[in-house]
CSV table of C-alpha atoms in Angstrom, one decimal:
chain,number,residue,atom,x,y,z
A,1,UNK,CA,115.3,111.9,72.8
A,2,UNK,CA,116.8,112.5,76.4
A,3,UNK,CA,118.3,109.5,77.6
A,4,UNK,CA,118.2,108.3,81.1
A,5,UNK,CA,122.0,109.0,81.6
A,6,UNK,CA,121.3,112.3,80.5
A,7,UNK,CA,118.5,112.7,82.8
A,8,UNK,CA,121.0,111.0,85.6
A,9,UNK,CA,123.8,114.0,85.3
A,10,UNK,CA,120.9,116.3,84.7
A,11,UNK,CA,119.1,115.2,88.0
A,12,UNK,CA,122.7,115.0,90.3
A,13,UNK,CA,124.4,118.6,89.0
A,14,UNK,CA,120.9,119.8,90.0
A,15,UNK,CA,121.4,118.1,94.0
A,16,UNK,CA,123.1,120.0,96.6
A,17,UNK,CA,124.3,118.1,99.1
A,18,UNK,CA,124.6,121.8,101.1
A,19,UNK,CA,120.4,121.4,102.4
A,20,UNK,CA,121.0,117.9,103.6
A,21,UNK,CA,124.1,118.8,105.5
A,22,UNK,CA,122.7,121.5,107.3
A,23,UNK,CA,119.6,118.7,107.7
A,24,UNK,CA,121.9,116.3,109.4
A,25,UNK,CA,122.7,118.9,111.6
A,26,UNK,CA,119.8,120.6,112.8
A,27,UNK,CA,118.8,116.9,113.3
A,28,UNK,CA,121.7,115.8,115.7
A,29,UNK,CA,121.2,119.0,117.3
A,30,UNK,CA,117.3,118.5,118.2
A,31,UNK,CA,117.2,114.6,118.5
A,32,UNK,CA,120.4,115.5,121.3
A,33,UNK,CA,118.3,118.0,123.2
A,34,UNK,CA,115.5,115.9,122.5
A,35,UNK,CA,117.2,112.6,124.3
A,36,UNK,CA,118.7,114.9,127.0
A,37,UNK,CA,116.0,117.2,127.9
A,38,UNK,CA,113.0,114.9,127.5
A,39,UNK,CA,110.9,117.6,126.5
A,40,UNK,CA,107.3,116.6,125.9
A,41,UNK,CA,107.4,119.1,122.7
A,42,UNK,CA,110.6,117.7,121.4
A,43,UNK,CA,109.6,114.3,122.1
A,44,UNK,CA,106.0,114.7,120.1
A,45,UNK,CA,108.4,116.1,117.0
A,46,UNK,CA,110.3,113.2,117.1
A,47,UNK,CA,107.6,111.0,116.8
A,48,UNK,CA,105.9,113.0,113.9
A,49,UNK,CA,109.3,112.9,112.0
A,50,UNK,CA,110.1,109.4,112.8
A,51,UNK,CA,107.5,107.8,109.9
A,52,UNK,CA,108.6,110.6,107.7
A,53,UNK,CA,111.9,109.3,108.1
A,54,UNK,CA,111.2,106.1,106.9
A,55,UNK,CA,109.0,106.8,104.0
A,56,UNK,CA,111.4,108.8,102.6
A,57,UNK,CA,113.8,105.7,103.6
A,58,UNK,CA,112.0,103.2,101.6
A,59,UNK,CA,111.0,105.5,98.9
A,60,UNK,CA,115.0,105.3,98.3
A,61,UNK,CA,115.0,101.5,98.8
A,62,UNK,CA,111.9,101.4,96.4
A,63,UNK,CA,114.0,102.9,93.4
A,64,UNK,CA,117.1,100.9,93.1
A,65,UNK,CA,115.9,97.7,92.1
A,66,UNK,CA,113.2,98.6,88.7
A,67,UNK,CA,116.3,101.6,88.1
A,68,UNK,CA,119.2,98.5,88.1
A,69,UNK,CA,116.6,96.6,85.7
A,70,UNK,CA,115.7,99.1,83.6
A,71,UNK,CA,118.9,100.5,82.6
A,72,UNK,CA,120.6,96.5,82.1
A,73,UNK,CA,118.1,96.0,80.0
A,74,UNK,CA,118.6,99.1,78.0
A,75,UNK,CA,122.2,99.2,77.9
A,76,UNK,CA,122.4,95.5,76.6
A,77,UNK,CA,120.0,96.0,74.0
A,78,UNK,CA,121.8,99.2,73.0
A,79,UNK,CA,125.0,97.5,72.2
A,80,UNK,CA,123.5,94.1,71.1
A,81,UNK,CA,125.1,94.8,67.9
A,82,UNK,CA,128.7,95.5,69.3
A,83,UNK,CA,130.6,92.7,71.3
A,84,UNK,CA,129.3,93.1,74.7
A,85,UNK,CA,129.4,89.4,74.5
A,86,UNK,CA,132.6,88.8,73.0
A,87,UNK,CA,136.3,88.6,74.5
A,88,UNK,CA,136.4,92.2,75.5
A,89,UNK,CA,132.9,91.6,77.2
A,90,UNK,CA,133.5,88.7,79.0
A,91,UNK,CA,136.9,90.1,79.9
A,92,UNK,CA,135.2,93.4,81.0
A,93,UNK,CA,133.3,91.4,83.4
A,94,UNK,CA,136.0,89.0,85.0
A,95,UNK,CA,137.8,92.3,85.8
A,96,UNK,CA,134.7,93.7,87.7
A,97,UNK,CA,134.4,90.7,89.4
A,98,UNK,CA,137.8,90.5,90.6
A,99,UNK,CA,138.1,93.9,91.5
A,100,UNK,CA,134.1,93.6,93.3
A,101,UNK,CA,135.6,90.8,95.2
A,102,UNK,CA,139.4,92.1,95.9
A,103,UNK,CA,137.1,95.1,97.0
A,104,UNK,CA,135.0,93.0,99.5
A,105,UNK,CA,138.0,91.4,101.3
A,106,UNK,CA,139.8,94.5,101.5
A,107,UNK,CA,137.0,96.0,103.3
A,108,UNK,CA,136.9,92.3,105.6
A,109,UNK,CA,140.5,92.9,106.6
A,110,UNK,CA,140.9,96.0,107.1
A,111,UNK,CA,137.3,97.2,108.7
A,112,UNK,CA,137.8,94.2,110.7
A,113,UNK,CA,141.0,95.9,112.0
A,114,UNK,CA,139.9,99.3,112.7
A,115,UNK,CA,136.1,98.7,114.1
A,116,UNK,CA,137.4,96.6,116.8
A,117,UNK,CA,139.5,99.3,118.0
A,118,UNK,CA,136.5,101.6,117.8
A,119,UNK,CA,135.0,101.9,121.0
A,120,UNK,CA,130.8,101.5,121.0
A,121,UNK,CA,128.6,102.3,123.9
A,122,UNK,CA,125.5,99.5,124.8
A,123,UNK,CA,123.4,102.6,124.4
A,124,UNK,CA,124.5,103.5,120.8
A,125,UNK,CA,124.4,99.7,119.5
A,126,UNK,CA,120.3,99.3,120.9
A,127,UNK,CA,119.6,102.6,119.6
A,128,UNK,CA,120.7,102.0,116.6
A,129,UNK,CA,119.6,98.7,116.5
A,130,UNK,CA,116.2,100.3,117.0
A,131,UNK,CA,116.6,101.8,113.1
A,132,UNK,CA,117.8,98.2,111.7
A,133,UNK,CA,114.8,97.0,110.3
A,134,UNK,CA,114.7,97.8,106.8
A,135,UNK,CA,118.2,96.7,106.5
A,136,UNK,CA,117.4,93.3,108.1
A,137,UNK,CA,114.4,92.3,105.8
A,138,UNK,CA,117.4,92.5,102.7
A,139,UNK,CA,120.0,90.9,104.9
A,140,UNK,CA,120.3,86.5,104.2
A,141,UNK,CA,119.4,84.6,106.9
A,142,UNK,CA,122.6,84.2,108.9
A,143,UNK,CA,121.5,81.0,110.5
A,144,UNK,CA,121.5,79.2,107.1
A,145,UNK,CA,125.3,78.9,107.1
A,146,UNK,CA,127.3,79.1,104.1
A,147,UNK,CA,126.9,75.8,101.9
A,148,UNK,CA,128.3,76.8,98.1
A,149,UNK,CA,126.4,74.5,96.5
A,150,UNK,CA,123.1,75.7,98.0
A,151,UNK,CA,124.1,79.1,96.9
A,152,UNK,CA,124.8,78.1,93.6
A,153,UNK,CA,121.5,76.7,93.4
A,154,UNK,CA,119.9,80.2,94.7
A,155,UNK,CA,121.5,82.2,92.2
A,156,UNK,CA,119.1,81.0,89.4
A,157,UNK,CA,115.7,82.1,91.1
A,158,UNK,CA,112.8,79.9,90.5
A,159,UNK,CA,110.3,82.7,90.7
A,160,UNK,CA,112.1,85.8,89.7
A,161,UNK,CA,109.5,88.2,90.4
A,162,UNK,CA,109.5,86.8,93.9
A,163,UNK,CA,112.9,87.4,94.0
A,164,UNK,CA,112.6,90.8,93.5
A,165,UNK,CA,110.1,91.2,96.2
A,166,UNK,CA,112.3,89.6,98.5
A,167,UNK,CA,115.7,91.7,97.3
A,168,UNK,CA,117.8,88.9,96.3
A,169,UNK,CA,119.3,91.3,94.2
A,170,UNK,CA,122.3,88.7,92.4
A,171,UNK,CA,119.5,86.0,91.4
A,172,UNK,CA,117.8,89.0,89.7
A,173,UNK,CA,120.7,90.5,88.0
A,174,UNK,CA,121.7,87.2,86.2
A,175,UNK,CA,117.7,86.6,85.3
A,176,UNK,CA,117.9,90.8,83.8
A,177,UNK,CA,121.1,89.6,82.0
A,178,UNK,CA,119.8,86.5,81.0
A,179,UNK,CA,116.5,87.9,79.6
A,180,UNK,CA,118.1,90.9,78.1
A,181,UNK,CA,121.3,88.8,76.1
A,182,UNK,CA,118.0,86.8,74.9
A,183,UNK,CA,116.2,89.7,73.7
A,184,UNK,CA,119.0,90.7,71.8
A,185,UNK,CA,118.7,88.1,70.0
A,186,UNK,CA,115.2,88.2,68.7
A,187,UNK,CA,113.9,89.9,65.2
A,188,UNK,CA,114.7,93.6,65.0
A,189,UNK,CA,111.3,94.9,65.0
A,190,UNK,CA,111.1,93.0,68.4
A,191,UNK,CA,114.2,94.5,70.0
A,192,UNK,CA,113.2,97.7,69.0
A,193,UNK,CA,110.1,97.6,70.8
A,194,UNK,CA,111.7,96.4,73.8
A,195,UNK,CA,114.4,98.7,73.8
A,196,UNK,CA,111.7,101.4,73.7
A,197,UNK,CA,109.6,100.3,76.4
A,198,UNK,CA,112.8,99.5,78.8
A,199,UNK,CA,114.2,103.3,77.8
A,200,UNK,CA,110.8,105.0,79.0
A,201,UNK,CA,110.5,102.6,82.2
A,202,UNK,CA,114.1,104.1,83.1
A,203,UNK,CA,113.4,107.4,82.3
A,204,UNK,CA,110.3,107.4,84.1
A,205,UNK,CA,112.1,106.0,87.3
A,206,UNK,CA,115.2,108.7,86.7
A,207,UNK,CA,112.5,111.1,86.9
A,208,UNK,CA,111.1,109.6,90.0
A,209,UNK,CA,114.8,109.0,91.7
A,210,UNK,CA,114.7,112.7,91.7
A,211,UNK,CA,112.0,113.1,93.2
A,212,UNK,CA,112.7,111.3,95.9
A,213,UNK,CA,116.5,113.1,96.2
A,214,UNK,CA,114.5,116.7,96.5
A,215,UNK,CA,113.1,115.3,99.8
A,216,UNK,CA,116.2,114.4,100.7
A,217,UNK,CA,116.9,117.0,103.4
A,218,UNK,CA,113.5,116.5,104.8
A,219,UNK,CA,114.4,112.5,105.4
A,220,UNK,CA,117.7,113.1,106.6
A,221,UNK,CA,116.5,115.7,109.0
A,222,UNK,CA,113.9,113.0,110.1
A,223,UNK,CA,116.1,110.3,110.6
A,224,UNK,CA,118.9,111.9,112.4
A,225,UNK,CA,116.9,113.2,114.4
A,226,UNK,CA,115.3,109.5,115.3
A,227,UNK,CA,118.6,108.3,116.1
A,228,UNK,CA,120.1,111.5,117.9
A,229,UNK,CA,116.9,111.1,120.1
A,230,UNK,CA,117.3,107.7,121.1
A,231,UNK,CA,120.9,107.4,121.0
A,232,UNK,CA,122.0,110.9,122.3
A,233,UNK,CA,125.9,112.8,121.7
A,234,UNK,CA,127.0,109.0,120.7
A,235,UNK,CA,125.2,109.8,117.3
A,236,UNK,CA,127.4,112.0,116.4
A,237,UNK,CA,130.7,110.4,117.0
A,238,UNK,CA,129.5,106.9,115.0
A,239,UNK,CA,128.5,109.5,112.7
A,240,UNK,CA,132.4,110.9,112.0
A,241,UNK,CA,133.4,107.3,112.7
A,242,UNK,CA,131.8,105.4,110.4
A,243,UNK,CA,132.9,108.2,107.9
A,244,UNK,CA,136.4,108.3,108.5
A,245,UNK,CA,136.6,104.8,108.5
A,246,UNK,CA,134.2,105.0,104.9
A,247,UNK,CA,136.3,107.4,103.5
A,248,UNK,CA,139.8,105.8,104.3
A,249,UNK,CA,138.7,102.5,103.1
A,250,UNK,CA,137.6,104.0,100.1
A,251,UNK,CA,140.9,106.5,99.3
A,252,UNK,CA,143.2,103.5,100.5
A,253,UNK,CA,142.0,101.3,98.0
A,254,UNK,CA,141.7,103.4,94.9
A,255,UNK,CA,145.8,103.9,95.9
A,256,UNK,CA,146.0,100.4,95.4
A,257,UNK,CA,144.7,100.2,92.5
A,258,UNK,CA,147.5,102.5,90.9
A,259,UNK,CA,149.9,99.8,91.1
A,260,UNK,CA,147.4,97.3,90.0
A,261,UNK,CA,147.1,99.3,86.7
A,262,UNK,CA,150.8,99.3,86.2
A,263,UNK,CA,151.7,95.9,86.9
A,264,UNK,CA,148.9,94.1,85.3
A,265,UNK,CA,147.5,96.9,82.7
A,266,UNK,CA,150.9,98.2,81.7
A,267,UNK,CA,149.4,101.5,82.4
């Protein structure tokens, strides 16, 4: 039977990223025009492609969650056998913590070096602003504060399925690992039965993930062309920016780890 891993490499040697490059371009290229010229044509096909835009946006968003899940699930139950709970699994853990969290204030120090040397226009940051509401509705509440033992408290949601609604995505994580290290622990015939109907749910969803990745130039054309229209030739340069500074946070931190691996792996 074709596992959802398999169905995962199958589905991403499959995607080009060529289409949706030549997407992103033909978008900057009309949503520029379209800002600049004001053309009653252009401006009617930027407000046809704007929704599509954001379907195929949340159509993304809609996936990750039930794909995370599923595949926890599975891959728990797969090994419930092995030691994924032992020493090596705990210790597995700690280091992907460490290295999540050495990640995150990597990116603190150093983005918060580089963006403010950046410069942003006031038309760029509303028209982009303009495009932020998906992302807020999954963003905390800022005005909350930060209060550790309230955030302790959140982590163990009190209605998990209204944690997934909302995308508290940690509270549901622990609840997934929580459930799954339990059902590893009931009869065989049980397990099976759960393995079975967690392996089809993440199949199924592989299946639609790549669905949703064939539209992919057709959402990306869409949505740069939203922001080119409202944000004009600035587009393009946070575009390169916010790549550069993506791709050099990334490349600079993978060369750190090398010396992490021989000092503290012995590798």
């Amino acid at each position: 039977m074709t596992t959802a891993t398999d169905r995962g490499g199958e589905a991403s040697r499959q995607f080009s990223p060529a289409p949706s490059l030549v997407a992103l371009g033909i978008g900057l290229a009309v949503g520029i025009l379209t800002h600049h010229s004001q053309f009653e044509g252009l401006l009617l096909l930027e407000q046809l492609l704007a929704p599509v835009g954001q379907v195929w946006l949340s159509a993304l968003q809609m996936t990750v969650l039930p794909l995370i899940i599923t595949n926890l699930v599975t891959a728990i139950l797969a090994n419930a056998q092995s030691s994924i709970f032992g020493r090596a699994g705990v210790g597995s853990l700690l280091l992907f913590v460490t290295y999540l969290v050495a990640g995150g204030a990597f990116a603190i120090v150093a983005g918060g070096l580089v963006i403010g040397q950046i410069p942003v226009s006031d038309d760029a940051t509303a028209g982009f602003s303009q495009l932020s509401g998906s992302a807020s509705r999954l963003a905390p509440d800022g005005s909350q504060g930060l209060d550790l033992g309230s955030w302790l408290v959140s982590l163990v949601p009190t209605n998990p399925f209204q944690a997934m609604a909302e995308g508290h995505l940690l509270p549901v994580l622990l609840f997934v690992i929580a459930f799954a290290a339990a059902a590893a622990r009931v009869s065989v015939d049980n397990r099976q039965t759960l393995y079975r109907f967690f392996a089809g749910a993440s199949e199924a969803m592989m299946v639609l993930v790549h669905w949703v990745l064939k539209a992919t130039p057709v959402g990306v054309l869409a949505l740069a062309l939203t922001v080119a229209s409202g944000v004009g030739a600035d587009a393009v340069t946070a575009l390169v920016q916010y790549l550069v500074l993506i791709c050099g946070h990334l490349l600079l931190f993978t060369a750190l780890l090398y010396p992490a691996s021989a000092l503290i792996g012995g590798i």
